[in-house]
Short mmCIF file of C-alpha atoms in Angstrom, two decimals:
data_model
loop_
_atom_site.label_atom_id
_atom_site.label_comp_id
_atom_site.label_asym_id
_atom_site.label_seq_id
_atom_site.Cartn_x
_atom_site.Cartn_y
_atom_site.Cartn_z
CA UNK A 1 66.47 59.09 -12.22
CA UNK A 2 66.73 55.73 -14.17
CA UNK A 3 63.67 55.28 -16.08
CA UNK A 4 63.27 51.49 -18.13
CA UNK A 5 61.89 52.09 -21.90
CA UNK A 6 60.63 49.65 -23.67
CA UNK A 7 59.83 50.05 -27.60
CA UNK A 8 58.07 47.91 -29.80
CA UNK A 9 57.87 48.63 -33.56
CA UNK A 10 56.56 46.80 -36.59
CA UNK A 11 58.48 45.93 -39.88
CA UNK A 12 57.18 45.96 -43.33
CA UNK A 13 58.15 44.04 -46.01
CA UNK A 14 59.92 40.77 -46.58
CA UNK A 15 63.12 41.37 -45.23
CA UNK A 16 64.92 38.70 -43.39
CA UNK A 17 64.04 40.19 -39.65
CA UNK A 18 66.15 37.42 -37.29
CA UNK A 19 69.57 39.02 -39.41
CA UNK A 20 68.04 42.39 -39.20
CA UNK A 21 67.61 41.99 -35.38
CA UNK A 22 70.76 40.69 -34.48
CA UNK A 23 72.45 44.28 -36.29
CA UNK A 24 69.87 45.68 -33.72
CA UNK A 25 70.87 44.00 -30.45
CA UNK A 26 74.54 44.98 -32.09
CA UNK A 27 74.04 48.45 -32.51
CA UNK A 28 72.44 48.91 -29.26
CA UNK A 29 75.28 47.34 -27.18
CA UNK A 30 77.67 49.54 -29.52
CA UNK A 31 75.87 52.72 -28.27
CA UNK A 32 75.13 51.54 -24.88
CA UNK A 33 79.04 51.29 -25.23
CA UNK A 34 79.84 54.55 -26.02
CA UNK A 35 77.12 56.37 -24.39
CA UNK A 36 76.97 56.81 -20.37
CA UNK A 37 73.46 57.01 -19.33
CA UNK A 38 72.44 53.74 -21.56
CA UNK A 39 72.09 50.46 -19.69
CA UNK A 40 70.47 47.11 -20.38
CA UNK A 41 69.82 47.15 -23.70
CA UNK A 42 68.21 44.16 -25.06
CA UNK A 43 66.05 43.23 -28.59
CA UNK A 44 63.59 40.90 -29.06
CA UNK A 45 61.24 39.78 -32.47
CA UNK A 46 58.10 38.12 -33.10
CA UNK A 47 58.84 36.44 -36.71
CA UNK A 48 55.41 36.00 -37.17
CA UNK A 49 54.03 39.32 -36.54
CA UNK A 50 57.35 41.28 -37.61
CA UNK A 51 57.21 42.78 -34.64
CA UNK A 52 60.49 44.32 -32.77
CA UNK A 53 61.20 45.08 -29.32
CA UNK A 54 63.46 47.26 -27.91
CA UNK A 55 64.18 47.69 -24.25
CA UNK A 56 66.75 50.00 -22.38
CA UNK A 57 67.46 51.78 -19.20
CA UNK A 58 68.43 55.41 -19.64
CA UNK A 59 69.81 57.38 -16.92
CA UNK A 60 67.74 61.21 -17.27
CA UNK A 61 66.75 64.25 -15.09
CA UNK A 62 62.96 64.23 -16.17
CA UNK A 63 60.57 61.97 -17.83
CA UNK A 64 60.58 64.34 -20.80
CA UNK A 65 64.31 64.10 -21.46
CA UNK A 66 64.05 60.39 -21.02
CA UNK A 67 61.35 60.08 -23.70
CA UNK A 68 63.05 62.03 -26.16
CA UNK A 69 66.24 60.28 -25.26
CA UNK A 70 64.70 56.57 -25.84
CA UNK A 71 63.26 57.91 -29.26
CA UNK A 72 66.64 59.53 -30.13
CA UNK A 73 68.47 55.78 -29.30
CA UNK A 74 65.82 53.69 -30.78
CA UNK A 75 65.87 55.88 -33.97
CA UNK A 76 69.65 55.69 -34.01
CA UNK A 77 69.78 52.03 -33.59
CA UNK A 78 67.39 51.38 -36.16
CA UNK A 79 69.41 53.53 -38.51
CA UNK A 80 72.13 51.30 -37.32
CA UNK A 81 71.02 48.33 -38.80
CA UNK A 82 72.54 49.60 -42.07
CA UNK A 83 69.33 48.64 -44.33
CA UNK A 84 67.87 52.09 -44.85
CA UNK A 85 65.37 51.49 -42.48
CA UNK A 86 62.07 54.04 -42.92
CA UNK A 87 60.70 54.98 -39.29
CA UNK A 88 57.57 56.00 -39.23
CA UNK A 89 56.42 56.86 -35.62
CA UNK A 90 53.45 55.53 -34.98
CA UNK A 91 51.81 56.74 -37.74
CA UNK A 92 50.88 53.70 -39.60
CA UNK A 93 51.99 55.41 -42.90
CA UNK A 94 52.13 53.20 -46.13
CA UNK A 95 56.07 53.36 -47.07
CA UNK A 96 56.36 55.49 -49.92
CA UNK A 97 59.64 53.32 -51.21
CA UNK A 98 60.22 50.21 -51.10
CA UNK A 99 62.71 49.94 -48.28
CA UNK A 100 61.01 48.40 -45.33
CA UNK A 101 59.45 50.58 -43.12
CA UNK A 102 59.58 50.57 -39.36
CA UNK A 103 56.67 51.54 -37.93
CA UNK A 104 56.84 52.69 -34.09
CA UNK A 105 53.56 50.74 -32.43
CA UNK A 106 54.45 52.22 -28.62
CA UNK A 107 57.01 53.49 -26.10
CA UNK A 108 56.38 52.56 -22.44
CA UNK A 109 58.29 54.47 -19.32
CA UNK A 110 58.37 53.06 -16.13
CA UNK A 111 61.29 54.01 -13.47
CA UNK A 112 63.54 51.59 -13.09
CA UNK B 1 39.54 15.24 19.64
CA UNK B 2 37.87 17.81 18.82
CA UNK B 3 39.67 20.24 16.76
CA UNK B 4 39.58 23.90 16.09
CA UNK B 5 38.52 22.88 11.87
CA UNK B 6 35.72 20.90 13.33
CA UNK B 7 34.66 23.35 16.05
CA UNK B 8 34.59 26.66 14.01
CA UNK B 9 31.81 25.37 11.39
CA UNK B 10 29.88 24.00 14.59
CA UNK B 11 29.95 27.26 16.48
CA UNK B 12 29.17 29.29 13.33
CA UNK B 13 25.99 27.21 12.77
CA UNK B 14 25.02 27.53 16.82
CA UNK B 15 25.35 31.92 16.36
CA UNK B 16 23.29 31.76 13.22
CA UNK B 17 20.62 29.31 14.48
CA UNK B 18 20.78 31.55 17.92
CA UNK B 19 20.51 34.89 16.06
CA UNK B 20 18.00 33.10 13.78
CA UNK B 21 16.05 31.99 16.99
CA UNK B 22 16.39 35.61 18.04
CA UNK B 23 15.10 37.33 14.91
CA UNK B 24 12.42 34.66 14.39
CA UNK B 25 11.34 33.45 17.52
CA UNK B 26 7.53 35.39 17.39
CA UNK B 27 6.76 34.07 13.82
CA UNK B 28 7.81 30.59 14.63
CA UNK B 29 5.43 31.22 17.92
CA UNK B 30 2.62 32.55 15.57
CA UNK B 31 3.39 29.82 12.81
CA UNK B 32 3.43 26.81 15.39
CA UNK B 33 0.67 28.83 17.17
CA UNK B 34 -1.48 28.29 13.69
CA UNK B 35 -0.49 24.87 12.84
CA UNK B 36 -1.96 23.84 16.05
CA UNK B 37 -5.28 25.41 16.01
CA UNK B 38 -5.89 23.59 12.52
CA UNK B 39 -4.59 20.55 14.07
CA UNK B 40 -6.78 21.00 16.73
CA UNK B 41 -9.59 21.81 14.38
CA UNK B 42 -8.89 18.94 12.31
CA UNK B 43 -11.39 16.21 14.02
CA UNK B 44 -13.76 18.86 15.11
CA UNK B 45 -14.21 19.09 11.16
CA UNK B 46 -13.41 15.91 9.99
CA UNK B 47 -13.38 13.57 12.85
CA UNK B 48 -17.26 13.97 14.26
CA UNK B 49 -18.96 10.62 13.19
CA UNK B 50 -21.80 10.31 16.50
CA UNK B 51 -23.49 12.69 15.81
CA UNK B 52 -23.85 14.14 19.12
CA UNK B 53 -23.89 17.81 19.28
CA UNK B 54 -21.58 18.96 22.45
CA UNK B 55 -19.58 21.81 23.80
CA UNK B 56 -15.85 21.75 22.06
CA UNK B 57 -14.90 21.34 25.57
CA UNK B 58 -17.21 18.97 27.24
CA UNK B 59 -14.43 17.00 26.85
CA UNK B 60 -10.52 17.04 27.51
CA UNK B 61 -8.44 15.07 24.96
CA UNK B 62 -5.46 16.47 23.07
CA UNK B 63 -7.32 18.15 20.32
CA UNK B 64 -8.24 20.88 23.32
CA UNK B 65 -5.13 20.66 24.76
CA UNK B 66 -3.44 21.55 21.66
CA UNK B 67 -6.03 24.45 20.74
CA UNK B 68 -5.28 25.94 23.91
CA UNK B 69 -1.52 25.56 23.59
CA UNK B 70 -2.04 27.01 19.47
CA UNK B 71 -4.12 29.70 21.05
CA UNK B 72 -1.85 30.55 23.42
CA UNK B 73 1.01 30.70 21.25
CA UNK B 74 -0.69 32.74 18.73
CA UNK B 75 -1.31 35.41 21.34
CA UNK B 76 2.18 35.36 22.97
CA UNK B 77 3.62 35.76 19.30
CA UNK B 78 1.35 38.10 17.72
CA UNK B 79 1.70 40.64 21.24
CA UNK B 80 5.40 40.16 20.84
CA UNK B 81 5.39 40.97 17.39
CA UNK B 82 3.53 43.79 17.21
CA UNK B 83 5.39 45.39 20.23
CA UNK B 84 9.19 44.29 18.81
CA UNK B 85 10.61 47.35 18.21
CA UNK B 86 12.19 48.01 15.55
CA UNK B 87 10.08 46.87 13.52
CA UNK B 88 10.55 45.24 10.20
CA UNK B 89 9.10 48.57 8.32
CA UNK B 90 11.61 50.74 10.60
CA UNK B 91 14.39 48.60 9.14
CA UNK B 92 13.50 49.08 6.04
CA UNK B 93 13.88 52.84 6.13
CA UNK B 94 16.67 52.65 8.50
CA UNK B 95 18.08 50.81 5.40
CA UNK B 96 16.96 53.02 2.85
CA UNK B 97 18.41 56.30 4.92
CA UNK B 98 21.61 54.27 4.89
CA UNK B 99 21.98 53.31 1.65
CA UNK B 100 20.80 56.99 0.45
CA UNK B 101 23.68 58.43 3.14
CA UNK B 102 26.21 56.08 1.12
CA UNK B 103 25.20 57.74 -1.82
CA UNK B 104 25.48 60.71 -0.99
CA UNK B 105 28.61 60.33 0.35
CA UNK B 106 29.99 58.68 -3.14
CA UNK B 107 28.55 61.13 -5.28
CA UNK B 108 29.88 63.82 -2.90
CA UNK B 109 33.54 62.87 -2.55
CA UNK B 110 32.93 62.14 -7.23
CA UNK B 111 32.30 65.54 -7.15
CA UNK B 112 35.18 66.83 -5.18
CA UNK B 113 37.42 64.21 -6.97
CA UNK B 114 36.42 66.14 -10.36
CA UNK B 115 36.73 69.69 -9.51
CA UNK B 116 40.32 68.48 -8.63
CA UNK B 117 40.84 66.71 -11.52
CA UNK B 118 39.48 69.34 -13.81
CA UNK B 119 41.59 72.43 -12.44
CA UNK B 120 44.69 69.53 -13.10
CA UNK B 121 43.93 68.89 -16.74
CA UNK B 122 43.19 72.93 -16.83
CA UNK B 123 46.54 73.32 -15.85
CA UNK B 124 47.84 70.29 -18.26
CA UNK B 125 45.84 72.02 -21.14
CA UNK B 126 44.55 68.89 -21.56
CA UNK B 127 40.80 70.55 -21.14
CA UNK B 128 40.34 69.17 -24.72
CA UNK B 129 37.94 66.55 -26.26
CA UNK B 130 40.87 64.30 -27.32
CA UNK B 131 41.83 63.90 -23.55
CA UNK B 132 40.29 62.97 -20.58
CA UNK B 133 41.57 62.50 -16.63
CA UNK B 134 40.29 59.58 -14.55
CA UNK B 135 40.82 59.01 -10.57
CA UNK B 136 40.43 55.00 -9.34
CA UNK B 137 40.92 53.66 -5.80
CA UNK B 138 41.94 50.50 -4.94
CA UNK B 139 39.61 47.99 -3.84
CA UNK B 140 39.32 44.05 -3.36
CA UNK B 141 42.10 43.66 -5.89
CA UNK B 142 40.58 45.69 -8.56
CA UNK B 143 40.30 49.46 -8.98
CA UNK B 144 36.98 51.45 -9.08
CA UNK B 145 36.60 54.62 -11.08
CA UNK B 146 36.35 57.40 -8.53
CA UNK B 147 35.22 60.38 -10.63
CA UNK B 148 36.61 61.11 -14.28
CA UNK B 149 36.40 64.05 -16.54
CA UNK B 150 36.68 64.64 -20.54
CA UNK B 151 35.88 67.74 -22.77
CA UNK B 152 34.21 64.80 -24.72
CA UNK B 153 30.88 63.18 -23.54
CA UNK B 154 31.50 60.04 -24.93
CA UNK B 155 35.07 59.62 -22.93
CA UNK B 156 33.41 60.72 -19.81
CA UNK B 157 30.68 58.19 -19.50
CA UNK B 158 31.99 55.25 -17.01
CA UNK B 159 32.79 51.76 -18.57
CA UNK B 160 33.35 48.70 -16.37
CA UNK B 161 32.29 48.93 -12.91
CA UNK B 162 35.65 47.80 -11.58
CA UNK B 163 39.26 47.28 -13.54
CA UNK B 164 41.36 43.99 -12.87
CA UNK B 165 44.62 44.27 -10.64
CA UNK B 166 46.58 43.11 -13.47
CA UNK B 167 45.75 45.13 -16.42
CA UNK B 168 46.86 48.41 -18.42
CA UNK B 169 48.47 50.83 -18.07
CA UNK B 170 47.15 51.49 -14.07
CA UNK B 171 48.77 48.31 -12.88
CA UNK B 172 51.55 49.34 -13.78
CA UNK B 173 51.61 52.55 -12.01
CA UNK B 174 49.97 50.97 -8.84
CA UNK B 175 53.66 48.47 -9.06
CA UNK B 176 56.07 51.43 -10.33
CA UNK B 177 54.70 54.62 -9.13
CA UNK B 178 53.87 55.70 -12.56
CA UNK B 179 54.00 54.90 -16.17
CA UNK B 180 53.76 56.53 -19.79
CA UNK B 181 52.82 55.17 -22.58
CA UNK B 182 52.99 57.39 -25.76
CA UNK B 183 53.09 56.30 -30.05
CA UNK B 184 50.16 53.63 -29.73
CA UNK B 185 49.12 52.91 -33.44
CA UNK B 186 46.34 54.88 -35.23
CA UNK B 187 45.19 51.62 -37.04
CA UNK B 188 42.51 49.69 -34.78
CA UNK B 189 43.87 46.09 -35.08
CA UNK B 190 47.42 46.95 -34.10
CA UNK B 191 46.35 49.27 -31.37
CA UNK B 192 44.23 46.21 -29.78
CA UNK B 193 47.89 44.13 -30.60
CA UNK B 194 49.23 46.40 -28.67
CA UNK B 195 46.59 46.54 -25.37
CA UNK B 196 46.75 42.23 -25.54
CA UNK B 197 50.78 43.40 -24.35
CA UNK B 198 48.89 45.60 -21.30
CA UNK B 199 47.00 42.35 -20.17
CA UNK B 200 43.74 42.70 -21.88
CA UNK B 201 41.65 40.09 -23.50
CA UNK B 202 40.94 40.64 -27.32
CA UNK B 203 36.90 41.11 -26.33
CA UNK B 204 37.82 43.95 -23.63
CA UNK B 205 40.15 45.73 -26.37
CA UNK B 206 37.76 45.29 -28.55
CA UNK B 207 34.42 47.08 -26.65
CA UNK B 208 37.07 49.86 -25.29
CA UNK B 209 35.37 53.43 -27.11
CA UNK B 210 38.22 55.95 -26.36
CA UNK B 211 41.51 54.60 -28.79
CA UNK B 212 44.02 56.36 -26.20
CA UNK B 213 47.05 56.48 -28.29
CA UNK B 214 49.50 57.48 -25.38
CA UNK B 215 48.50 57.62 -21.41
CA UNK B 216 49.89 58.57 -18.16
CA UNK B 217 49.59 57.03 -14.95
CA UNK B 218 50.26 57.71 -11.85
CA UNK B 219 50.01 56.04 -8.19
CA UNK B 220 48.35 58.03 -5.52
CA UNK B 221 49.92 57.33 -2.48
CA UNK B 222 48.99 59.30 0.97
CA UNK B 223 52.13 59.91 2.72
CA UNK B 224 51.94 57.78 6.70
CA UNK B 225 54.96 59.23 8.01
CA UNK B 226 57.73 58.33 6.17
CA UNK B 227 56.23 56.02 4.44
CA UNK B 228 53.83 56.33 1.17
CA UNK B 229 50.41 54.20 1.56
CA UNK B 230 49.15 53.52 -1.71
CA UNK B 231 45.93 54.72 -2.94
CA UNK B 232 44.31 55.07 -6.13
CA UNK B 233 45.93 55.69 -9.37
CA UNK B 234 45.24 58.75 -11.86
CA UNK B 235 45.28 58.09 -15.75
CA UNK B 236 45.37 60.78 -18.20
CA UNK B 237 44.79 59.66 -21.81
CA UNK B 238 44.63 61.57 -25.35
CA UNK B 239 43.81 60.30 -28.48
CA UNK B 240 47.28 62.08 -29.91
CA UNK B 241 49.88 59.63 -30.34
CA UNK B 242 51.79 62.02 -28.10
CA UNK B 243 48.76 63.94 -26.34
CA UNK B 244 50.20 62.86 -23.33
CA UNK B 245 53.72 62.50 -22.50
CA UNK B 246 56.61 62.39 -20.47
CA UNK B 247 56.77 65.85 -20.11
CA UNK B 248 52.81 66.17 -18.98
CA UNK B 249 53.69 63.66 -16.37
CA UNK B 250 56.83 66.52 -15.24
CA UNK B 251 54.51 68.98 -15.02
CA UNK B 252 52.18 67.02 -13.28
CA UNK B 253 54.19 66.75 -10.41
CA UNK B 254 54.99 70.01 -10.09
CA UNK B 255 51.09 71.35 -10.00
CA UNK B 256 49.91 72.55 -6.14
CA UNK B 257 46.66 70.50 -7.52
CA UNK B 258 48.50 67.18 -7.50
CA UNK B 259 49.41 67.85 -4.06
CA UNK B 260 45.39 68.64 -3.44
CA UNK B 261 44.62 65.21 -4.90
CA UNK B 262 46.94 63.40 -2.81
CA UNK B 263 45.67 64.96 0.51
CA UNK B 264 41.92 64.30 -0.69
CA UNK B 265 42.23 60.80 -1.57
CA UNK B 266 44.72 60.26 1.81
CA UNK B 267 41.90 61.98 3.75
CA UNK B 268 39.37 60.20 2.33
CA UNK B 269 41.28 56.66 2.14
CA UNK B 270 39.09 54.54 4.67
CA UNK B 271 35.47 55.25 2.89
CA UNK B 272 37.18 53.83 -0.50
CA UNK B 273 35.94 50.43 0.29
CA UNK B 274 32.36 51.35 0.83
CA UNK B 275 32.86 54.25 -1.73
CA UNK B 276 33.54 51.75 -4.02
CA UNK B 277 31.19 49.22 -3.14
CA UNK B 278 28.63 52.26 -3.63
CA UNK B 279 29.90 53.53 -7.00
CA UNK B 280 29.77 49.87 -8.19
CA UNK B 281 26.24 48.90 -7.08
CA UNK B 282 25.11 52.80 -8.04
CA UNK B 283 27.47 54.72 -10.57
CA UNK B 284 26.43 58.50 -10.04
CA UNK B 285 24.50 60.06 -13.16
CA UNK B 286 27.13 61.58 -16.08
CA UNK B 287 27.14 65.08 -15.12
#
């Protein structure tokens, strides 16, 4: 079954998020590239509210595997970006560093 | 030319002046019946100047004329009115028993509803007070909470008395199928960000008591052949970031009791107007 994730997260700090999101949208078309059951990738941003959305269709046998499957692509991407991106998953944790933290605010599933 | 625009409002007013006329007719008699034995009255009262002391109906004029006409139609009106049956009173019960039936009947299929839903979250082990289960129909573009069930009194108690078309989580189901939302924040203020996203207004967000961090929903449809006939929608929420899941909505689908809740609410499809109507006007007590 094809089930559509979409991913919004929230960035801390004052890095410059329109560069950062372009290496996003990059990295996601690289592994939608080289990976099979990834299709439609797309990225958008809110400036203003450093917020980041992610948005994919993944191609899995159960909703379960498609879950952990958008987490494992979103995570990957965002380690993509090549700033030492923190994720913090929804956890609203203060970052303990000062790299920017990217702080997971939801993952919706809906078949596609 | 007279067109159908202009003759539908004129035939509407004719059947409700008609059934008016119908329902009415012995108080108007009794009314008019009244009105002219004061009129009749009136100069026996206020109009005798000579004097004279006489029978009221030595004479004929139209004061008499119009007594005996009020007289008569006080008779004719108050006969027919006290042998109309039914009566206003009988009404009233009649009323009464059917608005008690209609209760009944909500709070009946509620309670069915929830022993379903409560052997499903059972079976989810979501039987917890982080979690609860909620069942909604469909109705006049909005969905009605059918019955709902938490481990937590708080989550159980019913909110709004019907849930716009086009927001959360269930609208999405009743579009998709079904839906699952999981990693909602823990702070307040970015959780509402996040529910402004799902459609809702800032005040709704804010007055919502359960902070479900991730939900599942899932259209009800009852099966019409071959094809599915939308229903109702269930919602499970959990106050875990991941209390609820993809892999609660997988097992989900392969309980016997979702296949029990999608027969009951099939079955029971055609009362979810008035069901609704019912639970809306009279939500059943918390249980």
């Amino acid at each position: 079954m094809k089930v559509r994730v979409s991913s919004q997260f929230k960035v801390s700090g004052t890095s410059d998020l329109d560069s950062q999101t372009d290496a996003l949208y990059v990295a996601l078309i690289e592994l939608e590239r080289s990976e099979t059951d990834l299709t439609e990738g797309d990225v958008t941003a809110s400036l203003g509210s450093r917020l980041v959305g992610i948005s994919l269709v993944i191609d899995a046998t159960s909703w379960e595997q498609a879950e952990a499957r958008a987490r494992e692509v979103i995570q990957h991407a965002i380690v993509m970006i090549g700033d030492q991106v923190l994720i913090a998953e929804g956890a609203g944790v203060a970052p303990t560093s000062d790299a920017p933290v990217a702080d997971i605010q939801s993952i919706e599933l809906i078949p596609a | 030319m007279t067109d159908a625009t202009a003759a539908t409002p004129k035939r509407f007013l004719a059947e409700r002046l008609g059934r008016f006329v119908a329902l009415n007719w012995q108080r108007a008699t009794i009314g008019i019946g009244t009105i002219a034995l004061a009129v009749a009255g009136a100069p026996e009262l206020f109009g005798r100047t000579d004097g004279v002391e006489y029978s009221y109906f030595d004479r004929w004029g139209w004061p008499q004329f119009v007594f005996l006409g009020g007289f008569l139609a006080l008779l004719v009106g108050g006969i027919a009115h006290l042998k109309i049956r039914p009566t206003y009173g009988d009404l009233l019960a009649e009323r009464d028993q059917a608005v008690s039936t209609a209760n009944d009947r909500a709070n009946a299929l509620e309670s069915v509803l929830r022993a379903i839903i409560t052997d499903l979250t059972d079976a989810l082990n979501l039987s917890v007070s982080s979690a609860r289960a909620s069942v909604y129909c469909f109705s006049d573009n909005g969905f009605v909470l059918l019955s709902r069930v938490s481990r937590n009194p708080e989550w159980k108690k019913r909110g709004r008395a019907s849930y716009p078309a086009d927001q959360g989580l269930i609208s999405k189901a009743w579009r998709d199928s079904s839906a699952v939302l999981v990693d909602l924040p823990a702070n307040r203020d970015d959780w509402e960000a996040q529910l402004a996203d799902l459609g809702f207004s800032s005040e709704v967000a804010e007055r919502l008591s359960m902070q479900a961090r991730s939900l599942v929903a899932i259209r009800v449809d009852a099966l019409m052949g071959s094809e599915k006939l939308p229903v109702g929608v269930l919602v499970l929420e959990s106050e875990g970031a991941r209390g609820v899941n993809g892999a609660t909505l997988d097992r989900l689908l392969k309980q016997r009791t979702w296949g029990i809740l999608q027969n009951a609410m099939a079955n029971a499809r055609k009362h979810f107007p008035a069901v609704a109507n019912t639970l809306v006007r009279n939500p059943p007590p918390a249980e």
